[in-house]
CSV table of C-alpha atoms in Angstrom, one decimal:
chain,number,residue,atom,x,y,z
P,1142,MET,CA,-15.2,21.0,23.8
P,1143,VAL,CA,-14.4,17.8,21.8
P,1144,GLU,CA,-17.2,15.4,21.0
P,1145,VAL,CA,-16.6,12.1,19.2
P,1146,ARG,CA,-19.4,10.5,17.3
P,1147,GLU,CA,-19.6,7.0,15.9
P,1148,VAL,CA,-20.3,7.0,12.1
P,1149,LYS,CA,-23.8,5.7,11.6
P,1150,THR,CA,-25.8,7.9,9.3
P,1151,ARG,CA,-25.1,8.9,5.6
P,1152,GLN,CA,-24.4,12.4,6.7
P,1153,GLU,CA,-21.8,11.1,9.2
P,1154,GLN,CA,-20.3,8.9,6.5
P,1155,ARG,CA,-19.8,12.0,4.2
P,1156,ALA,CA,-18.2,13.8,7.1
P,1157,PHE,CA,-15.8,10.9,7.6
P,1158,LEU,CA,-14.9,10.7,3.9
P,1159,ASN,CA,-14.6,14.4,3.3
P,1160,PHE,CA,-12.6,15.4,6.4
P,1161,PRO,CA,-9.1,14.6,4.9
P,1162,LEU,CA,-10.1,16.1,1.6
P,1163,ASP,CA,-10.8,19.4,3.4
P,1164,LEU,CA,-7.8,19.2,5.7
P,1165,TYR,CA,-5.4,18.7,2.8
P,1166,LYS,CA,-7.1,21.0,0.3
P,1167,GLY,CA,-4.4,22.8,-1.7
P,1168,ASN,CA,-1.6,20.5,-0.5
P,1169,MET,CA,0.2,19.2,-3.6
P,1170,ASN,CA,1.8,16.2,-1.7
P,1171,PHE,CA,-1.5,14.7,-0.7
P,1172,VAL,CA,-3.1,12.2,-3.1
P,1173,PRO,CA,-6.7,11.5,-2.4
P,1174,PRO,CA,-8.0,8.0,-2.7
P,1175,LEU,CA,-10.7,7.4,-5.2
P,1176,TYR,CA,-13.9,8.5,-3.4
P,1177,ALA,CA,-16.0,5.8,-4.9
P,1178,ASP,CA,-13.6,3.1,-3.6
P,1179,GLU,CA,-13.6,4.6,-0.1
P,1180,LYS,CA,-17.4,4.8,0.0
P,1181,LYS,CA,-17.7,1.1,-0.7
P,1182,MET,CA,-16.7,0.2,2.8
P,1183,PHE,CA,-20.0,1.5,4.1
P,1184,GLY,CA,-21.9,-1.0,1.9
P,1185,LYS,CA,-23.5,-4.1,3.3
P,1186,ASN,CA,-21.5,-6.4,1.0
P,1187,TYR,CA,-18.1,-4.9,1.5
P,1188,VAL,CA,-15.4,-7.4,0.8
P,1189,TYR,CA,-13.9,-7.3,4.3
P,1190,ASN,CA,-17.1,-7.5,6.3
P,1191,ASP,CA,-16.7,-11.3,6.7
P,1192,SER,CA,-13.2,-11.1,8.1
P,1193,CYS,CA,-13.3,-7.9,10.1
P,1194,ASP,CA,-15.3,-6.1,12.8
P,1195,TRP,CA,-14.9,-2.3,12.3
P,1196,THR,CA,-16.2,1.1,13.1
P,1197,ALA,CA,-15.4,4.7,12.4
P,1198,PHE,CA,-15.5,7.9,14.4
P,1199,VAL,CA,-15.5,11.6,13.7
P,1200,ALA,CA,-14.4,14.2,16.3
P,1201,TYR,CA,-16.0,17.6,16.5
P,1202,LYS,CA,-14.7,20.6,18.3
P,1203,ASP,CA,-17.1,23.3,19.0
P,1204,GLY,CA,-19.4,21.7,16.4
P,1205,VAL,CA,-16.9,21.6,13.6
P,1206,ALA,CA,-15.3,18.4,12.3
P,1207,ALA,CA,-11.7,18.3,13.6
P,1208,GLY,CA,-10.6,14.6,13.2
P,1209,ARG,CA,-11.5,11.1,12.3
P,1210,ILE,CA,-10.3,7.5,13.0
P,1211,GLN,CA,-11.3,4.0,11.9
P,1212,CYS,CA,-10.9,0.9,14.1
P,1213,ILE,CA,-10.6,-2.5,12.6
P,1214,ILE,CA,-10.4,-5.9,14.2
P,1215,GLN,CA,-8.8,-8.1,11.5
P,1216,LYS,CA,-9.9,-11.5,12.7
P,1217,ASP,CA,-7.9,-13.5,10.2
P,1218,ALA,CA,-4.7,-11.6,11.3
P,1219,ASN,CA,-5.4,-12.1,15.0
P,1220,ALA,CA,-6.1,-15.8,14.5
P,1221,LYS,CA,-3.0,-16.3,12.5
P,1222,ASN,CA,-0.8,-14.5,15.0
P,1223,GLY,CA,-2.6,-15.5,18.2
P,1224,GLU,CA,-3.2,-11.8,19.1
P,1225,LYS,CA,-6.0,-9.5,20.3
P,1226,ARG,CA,-5.2,-6.5,18.3
P,1227,CYS,CA,-7.3,-3.6,17.1
P,1228,ARG,CA,-5.9,-1.8,14.1
P,1229,PHE,CA,-6.4,1.9,13.6
P,1230,CYS,CA,-6.3,3.7,10.3
P,1231,ARG,CA,-7.8,6.6,8.4
P,1232,PHE,CA,-6.6,8.7,11.3
P,1233,ASP,CA,-6.6,12.4,10.3
P,1234,VAL,CA,-6.7,15.3,12.6
P,1235,THR,CA,-6.1,19.1,12.9
P,1236,ASP,CA,-3.1,20.1,15.0
P,1237,ASP,CA,-4.9,19.8,18.2
P,1238,LEU,CA,-3.7,17.2,20.7
P,1239,ASP,CA,-7.0,17.3,22.6
P,1240,VAL,CA,-8.8,16.1,19.5
P,1241,SER,CA,-6.3,13.3,19.0
P,1242,ARG,CA,-6.5,12.3,22.7
P,1243,ALA,CA,-10.3,12.1,22.4
P,1244,LEU,CA,-10.2,10.0,19.2
P,1245,PHE,CA,-7.7,7.5,20.6
P,1246,ALA,CA,-9.5,7.3,23.9
P,1247,THR,CA,-12.7,6.4,22.0
P,1248,ALA,CA,-10.9,3.9,19.8
P,1249,GLY,CA,-9.3,2.3,22.9
P,1250,LYS,CA,-12.6,2.0,24.7
P,1251,TRP,CA,-14.2,0.4,21.6
P,1252,ALA,CA,-11.3,-2.1,21.3
P,1253,LEU,CA,-11.5,-3.1,24.9
P,1254,GLU,CA,-15.3,-3.6,24.7
P,1255,LYS,CA,-14.5,-6.0,21.8
P,1256,GLY,CA,-12.0,-8.0,23.9
P,1257,MET,CA,-8.9,-6.5,22.3
P,1258,ASP,CA,-5.8,-5.6,24.3
P,1259,THR,CA,-3.7,-3.6,21.9
P,1260,LEU,CA,-4.0,-0.7,19.4
P,1261,VAL,CA,-1.7,-0.8,16.4
P,1262,GLY,CA,-1.5,1.2,13.2
P,1263,PRO,CA,-2.0,2.8,10.9
P,1264,LEU,CA,-2.9,-0.6,9.4
P,1265,ASN,CA,-5.8,-1.1,7.1
P,1266,PHE,CA,-8.1,-4.1,6.4
P,1267,SER,CA,-5.2,-5.7,4.6
P,1268,ASP,CA,-1.8,-4.6,3.2
P,1269,LEU,CA,-3.5,-4.1,-0.2
P,1270,GLU,CA,-4.7,-0.7,1.2
P,1271,ARG,CA,-2.8,2.3,2.4
P,1272,GLU,CA,-0.9,1.8,5.7
P,1273,GLY,CA,1.7,3.4,7.8
P,1274,MET,CA,2.2,7.0,9.1
P,1275,LEU,CA,4.6,9.2,7.3
P,1276,VAL,CA,7.5,10.1,9.7
P,1277,ASP,CA,10.1,11.4,7.2
P,1278,GLY,CA,9.8,12.9,3.8
P,1279,PHE,CA,7.0,15.4,4.3
P,1280,ASP,CA,8.2,17.5,1.3
P,1281,GLU,CA,7.8,14.5,-1.0
P,1282,PRO,CA,4.7,13.8,-3.0
P,1283,ALA,CA,2.8,10.6,-2.1
P,1284,THR,CA,2.1,8.0,-4.7
P,1285,PHE,CA,-1.5,6.7,-5.3
P,1286,GLU,CA,-0.7,3.8,-2.9
P,1287,GLN,CA,0.7,5.9,-0.1
P,1288,ASN,CA,-0.7,7.8,2.8
P,1289,TYR,CA,0.3,11.4,3.3
P,1290,ASN,CA,0.1,13.2,6.7
P,1291,PHE,CA,1.4,16.3,8.4
P,1292,ALA,CA,4.5,16.1,10.6
P,1293,TYR,CA,2.5,16.7,13.8
P,1294,TYR,CA,0.7,13.4,13.5
P,1295,LYS,CA,3.8,11.7,14.8
P,1296,ASP,CA,4.1,14.1,17.7
P,1297,HIS,CA,0.5,13.5,18.7
P,1298,VAL,CA,0.6,9.7,18.8
P,1299,GLU,CA,4.0,9.5,20.5
P,1300,SER,CA,2.8,12.0,23.2
P,1301,LEU,CA,-0.2,9.7,23.7
P,1302,GLY,CA,2.0,6.7,24.6
P,1303,PHE,CA,2.4,5.0,21.3
P,1304,ARG,CA,5.8,3.6,20.4
P,1305,LYS,CA,7.3,2.4,17.1
P,1306,GLU,CA,6.7,-1.2,16.1
P,1307,ILE,CA,8.2,-1.2,12.6
P,1308,ASP,CA,9.0,1.1,9.7
P,1309,TRP,CA,8.7,0.9,6.0
P,1310,THR,CA,10.9,2.7,3.5
P,1311,ALA,CA,9.9,4.2,0.2
P,1312,SER,CA,12.4,4.8,-2.6
P,1313,ARG,CA,12.8,6.0,-6.2
P,1314,LEU,CA,14.7,3.8,-8.6
P,1315,TYR,CA,16.4,5.6,-11.5
P,1316,GLY,CA,17.8,2.5,-13.3
P,1317,ALA,CA,21.0,0.5,-13.0
P,1318,ASP,CA,23.7,2.3,-11.0
P,1319,SER,CA,26.1,1.8,-14.0
P,1320,ALA,CA,26.2,0.2,-17.4
P,1321,GLU,CA,28.6,-2.4,-16.0
P,1322,THR,CA,26.2,-3.4,-13.3
P,1323,MET,CA,23.4,-4.0,-15.9
P,1324,GLU,CA,25.8,-6.0,-18.1
P,1325,GLU,CA,26.9,-8.1,-15.1
P,1326,LEU,CA,23.3,-8.7,-14.0
P,1327,GLU,CA,22.3,-9.8,-17.5
P,1328,GLN,CA,25.1,-12.4,-17.5
P,1329,LEU,CA,24.0,-13.5,-14.0
P,1330,VAL,CA,20.4,-13.8,-14.9
P,1331,GLY,CA,21.3,-15.8,-18.0
P,1332,PHE,CA,23.2,-18.2,-15.9
P,1333,ILE,CA,20.4,-18.6,-13.3
P,1334,PHE,CA,17.8,-19.1,-16.0
P,1335,LYS,CA,19.8,-21.8,-17.6
P,1336,ARG,CA,20.7,-23.5,-14.3
P,1337,TYR,CA,17.1,-23.6,-13.0
P,1338,LYS,CA,15.4,-23.8,-16.4
P,1339,LEU,CA,13.5,-20.5,-16.0
P,1340,HIS,CA,12.1,-18.0,-18.5
P,1341,TYR,CA,10.1,-14.8,-18.6
P,1342,GLY,CA,6.3,-15.2,-19.2
P,1343,SER,CA,4.6,-13.2,-21.9
P,1344,ALA,CA,1.2,-11.8,-22.6
P,1345,LYS,CA,-0.5,-9.9,-25.4
P,1346,ASN,CA,-2.2,-7.3,-23.2
P,1347,GLY,CA,-3.5,-6.8,-19.6
P,1348,PRO,CA,-6.6,-9.1,-19.8
P,1349,ASP,CA,-4.4,-11.8,-21.3
P,1350,LEU,CA,-1.8,-11.4,-18.6
P,1351,LEU,CA,-4.5,-11.7,-15.9
P,1352,ARG,CA,-6.1,-14.7,-17.6
P,1353,LYS,CA,-2.8,-16.6,-17.8
P,1354,TYR,CA,-1.1,-15.6,-14.5
P,1355,ALA,CA,-3.6,-14.2,-11.9
P,1356,ASP,CA,-4.0,-17.5,-10.1
P,1357,GLY,CA,-0.2,-18.0,-9.9
P,1358,ILE,CA,0.3,-14.4,-8.7
P,1359,PHE,CA,-2.3,-14.9,-5.9
P,1360,ASP,CA,-0.8,-18.3,-4.9
P,1361,LEU,CA,2.7,-16.8,-4.7
P,1362,LEU,CA,1.5,-13.8,-2.8
P,1363,ASP,CA,0.1,-16.0,-0.1
P,1364,LYS,CA,3.2,-18.1,0.0
P,1365,SER,CA,5.8,-15.3,-0.1
P,1366,TYR,CA,4.0,-12.8,2.2
P,1367,GLU,CA,2.9,-15.3,4.8
P,1368,GLY,CA,5.4,-14.3,7.4
P,1369,LEU,CA,5.5,-10.5,6.7
P,1370,TYR,CA,4.2,-7.9,9.1
P,1371,GLY,CA,0.6,-7.0,8.8
P,1372,THR,CA,-0.3,-9.4,6.0
P,1373,VAL,CA,-3.5,-11.5,5.9
P,1374,PRO,CA,-4.4,-14.5,3.7
P,1375,PHE,CA,-6.1,-13.7,0.5
P,1376,THR,CA,-9.8,-14.5,0.4
P,1377,GLU,CA,-11.9,-14.9,-2.7
P,1378,GLY,CA,-13.4,-11.5,-2.2
P,1379,MET,CA,-9.9,-9.9,-1.9
P,1380,ARG,CA,-8.9,-11.6,-5.1
P,1381,LYS,CA,-11.9,-10.3,-6.9
P,1382,LEU,CA,-11.3,-6.8,-5.6
P,1383,VAL,CA,-7.7,-6.9,-6.8
P,1384,LEU,CA,-8.7,-8.0,-10.2
P,1385,GLU,CA,-11.3,-5.3,-10.5
P,1386,ASN,CA,-8.8,-2.6,-9.4
P,1387,PHE,CA,-6.0,-3.9,-11.7
P,1388,ALA,CA,-8.0,-4.5,-14.8
P,1389,LEU,CA,-7.6,-1.0,-16.2
P,1390,VAL,CA,-4.0,-0.3,-15.3
P,1391,ILE,CA,-2.1,-3.6,-15.6
P,1392,SER,CA,0.0,-4.1,-18.7
P,1393,PRO,CA,2.7,-6.6,-19.8
P,1394,LYS,CA,4.9,-3.6,-20.6
P,1395,TYR,CA,5.3,-2.9,-16.8
P,1396,THR,CA,5.1,-6.4,-15.5
P,1397,ALA,CA,7.6,-9.2,-15.1
P,1398,VAL,CA,6.6,-12.8,-14.6
P,1399,ILE,CA,9.3,-15.6,-14.2
P,1400,LEU,CA,8.3,-19.2,-14.7
P,1401,ASP,CA,10.0,-22.6,-14.4
P,1402,GLU,CA,10.1,-25.3,-17.1
P,1403,ASN,CA,6.5,-26.4,-16.1
P,1404,GLU,CA,5.1,-22.9,-16.4
P,1405,LYS,CA,4.9,-22.6,-12.6
P,1406,MET,CA,5.5,-19.0,-11.3
P,1407,VAL,CA,8.5,-18.5,-9.1
P,1408,CYS,CA,8.8,-14.7,-9.1
P,1409,PHE,CA,6.7,-11.7,-10.3
P,1410,GLY,CA,6.7,-8.0,-10.1
P,1411,LEU,CA,3.6,-5.9,-10.9
P,1412,SER,CA,4.1,-2.2,-11.8
P,1413,PHE,CA,1.5,0.3,-12.8
P,1414,PRO,CA,1.5,3.7,-14.3
P,1415,GLY,CA,1.7,6.3,-11.6
P,1416,LEU,CA,-1.7,7.9,-11.1
P,1417,ALA,CA,-0.9,10.3,-8.3
P,1418,ARG,CA,-0.4,13.4,-10.5
P,1419,ALA,CA,-3.7,12.9,-12.1
P,1420,LEU,CA,-5.5,13.0,-8.7
P,1421,VAL,CA,-3.5,15.8,-6.9
P,1422,GLY,CA,-5.8,18.8,-6.3
P,1423,THR,CA,-8.9,16.8,-6.9
P,1424,ARG,CA,-11.3,15.1,-4.3
P,1425,GLY,CA,-10.8,11.7,-5.9
P,1426,LYS,CA,-14.1,11.8,-7.7
P,1427,TYR,CA,-14.7,10.8,-11.3
P,1428,THR,CA,-15.3,14.1,-12.9
P,1429,PRO,CA,-14.7,14.3,-16.7
P,1430,ALA,CA,-11.5,16.3,-16.1
P,1431,THR,CA,-10.2,13.7,-13.6
P,1432,LEU,CA,-11.1,10.8,-15.9
P,1433,ALA,CA,-9.2,12.5,-18.8
P,1434,LYS,CA,-6.1,12.9,-16.6
P,1435,LEU,CA,-6.3,9.3,-15.4
P,1436,LEU,CA,-6.5,7.9,-18.9
P,1437,TYR,CA,-3.6,10.1,-20.0
P,1438,ALA,CA,-1.5,8.9,-17.1
P,1439,ILE,CA,-2.3,5.3,-17.9
P,1440,LYS,CA,-1.5,5.7,-21.6
P,1441,LYS,CA,1.6,7.9,-21.2
P,1442,PRO,CA,3.1,7.5,-17.7
P,1443,ASP,CA,6.1,9.4,-16.6
P,1444,ILE,CA,6.5,7.3,-13.4
P,1445,ILE,CA,5.7,3.7,-12.6
P,1446,ASP,CA,4.6,2.4,-9.2
P,1447,LEU,CA,6.0,-1.0,-8.1
P,1448,CYS,CA,2.9,-2.4,-6.3
P,1449,LEU,CA,3.4,-6.1,-5.7
P,1450,VAL,CA,6.5,-8.2,-5.7
P,1451,GLY,CA,6.6,-11.9,-4.9
P,1452,VAL,CA,9.3,-14.6,-4.9
P,1453,ASP,CA,8.8,-18.3,-4.1
P,1454,PRO,CA,10.7,-18.9,-0.8
P,1455,ASP,CA,12.3,-21.9,-2.4
P,1456,TYR,CA,14.1,-19.5,-4.9
P,1457,LEU,CA,15.0,-16.7,-2.5
P,1458,ASN,CA,18.6,-17.7,-2.2
P,1459,ARG,CA,19.0,-18.6,-5.9
P,1460,GLY,CA,19.4,-15.1,-7.3
P,1461,VAL,CA,16.0,-15.3,-9.1
P,1462,SER,CA,15.0,-11.8,-7.8
P,1463,GLY,CA,17.9,-10.5,-9.9
P,1464,ALA,CA,15.8,-11.2,-13.0
P,1465,LEU,CA,13.1,-8.9,-11.6
P,1466,SER,CA,15.6,-6.2,-11.0
P,1467,LEU,CA,16.8,-6.6,-14.6
P,1468,ALA,CA,13.3,-6.4,-15.9
P,1469,ILE,CA,12.7,-3.1,-14.1
P,1470,MET,CA,16.0,-1.7,-15.3
P,1471,LYS,CA,15.0,-2.5,-18.9
P,1472,MET,CA,11.5,-0.9,-18.3
P,1473,LEU,CA,13.2,2.4,-17.3
P,1474,ARG,CA,15.8,2.2,-20.0
P,1475,ASP,CA,13.5,1.3,-22.9
P,1476,ASN,CA,10.7,3.8,-22.0
P,1477,PRO,CA,12.4,7.2,-22.2
P,1478,GLY,CA,9.3,9.0,-20.9
P,1479,LEU,CA,9.7,7.3,-17.5
P,1480,LYS,CA,11.6,9.4,-14.9
P,1481,TRP,CA,11.8,6.7,-12.2
P,1482,ALA,CA,10.0,3.8,-10.5
P,1483,ASP,CA,8.5,4.2,-7.0
P,1484,THR,CA,9.0,1.2,-4.8
P,1485,ASN,CA,6.1,2.2,-2.5
P,1486,LEU,CA,6.4,0.7,1.0
P,1487,ASN,CA,9.0,-1.9,1.8
P,1488,LEU,CA,9.4,-3.2,5.4
P,1489,GLU,CA,12.7,-2.2,6.9
P,1490,ASN,CA,13.3,-5.8,8.0
P,1491,ASN,CA,12.4,-7.4,4.7
P,1492,TYR,CA,16.0,-7.8,3.8
P,1493,ALA,CA,15.2,-9.7,0.6
P,1494,ILE,CA,13.3,-6.7,-0.9
P,1495,GLN,CA,15.7,-4.2,0.5
P,1496,ASN,CA,18.6,-6.0,-1.2
P,1497,GLN,CA,16.5,-6.2,-4.3
P,1498,TRP,CA,17.2,-2.5,-5.0
P,1499,ARG,CA,20.9,-2.4,-4.2
P,1500,ARG,CA,22.0,-2.5,-7.9
P,1501,PHE,CA,19.9,0.7,-8.7
P,1502,LYS,CA,20.5,4.3,-8.5
P,1503,ARG,CA,18.3,4.8,-5.6
P,1504,ASP,CA,16.9,7.6,-3.5
P,1505,GLU,CA,15.3,6.5,-0.2
P,1506,CYS,CA,12.9,9.5,0.1
P,1507,LYS,CA,10.2,8.6,2.6
P,1508,ARG,CA,9.8,6.6,5.8
P,1509,TYR,CA,6.5,5.3,7.3
P,1510,ARG,CA,5.8,3.8,10.7
P,1511,ALA,CA,3.4,1.5,12.5
P,1512,TYR,CA,2.8,2.4,16.1
P,1513,VAL,CA,1.6,0.2,18.9
P,1514,LYS,CA,0.1,0.7,22.4
P,1515,GLU,CA,-1.0,-1.8,24.9
P,1516,LEU,CA,-4.5,-1.1,26.3
P,1517,VAL,CA,-4.3,-3.4,29.4
């Protein structure tokens, strides 16, 4: 017998947070989120409480936790798009279709009671968090920014009537596809910089970079991401959250900022040391051993994660993004300890970002999907 309970007590919160950690114990492709960050969403002052209605459920079979799901009504996204959608995320389950059926039936009932007409996901509070269901690349390790799930998740949701809405791809970049390509790109970027009076920004360290460019990055994110799937406008709370999360890992060494003659930002790319390997096999908690691994990964990364990329729409067709590609190529070339750069998730229909990587030696290694199902 399957029983689904809404998460209300601290004990139920722990069951919700711990379920995937138990489910994927020993799986070296699963990267746990930081436990303290996940726990924050149950706090009264959680940053998304003003813009979202949400709840969470845990399913029990014969008294044992067998699955979980979170339901989110992203009010800003629904208002922007004129929709009545309920997002689902943090969906994890044993290979038992009855458990998945009970979880989604409960999620659908909650969404209908809230006046929604559609379930879609996995989508989080915003696209700053993990999203998408892995549908190809199950033998590949996740990055710190990516979900990982077993192959049967896809079978479960599709058998329950969900259909594909959109995919993301995830790739590894190994540098320029040839020395000639990099030389040609350098010449092209030099010409573009001269024509449009552009230059790379500089900073002494991470705090200096954030002090000088954080406002420009956020403004450009809102402008360049406005029409992309699943995105929501940045609130002050979201900006504060990003700054808190980035403060430790951001470095000019792995960041490219492109400015015009008035020091206005027209393009940026933020990369961070890959933290996944420091967290694999842990439960995402700040133990002394985990902290030591994280600090080592930040100081001497062997992989960088491309987390955020933004281009002013006015410059999209002017070749400015080539300067970002060139900067990433130089990061990989000039830091011999780096094996590759992970692009993380790129929308399959975001042709600007997909074309961004065409000059690289590239391995498209994973695919993620958002599913949708009408409730009425």
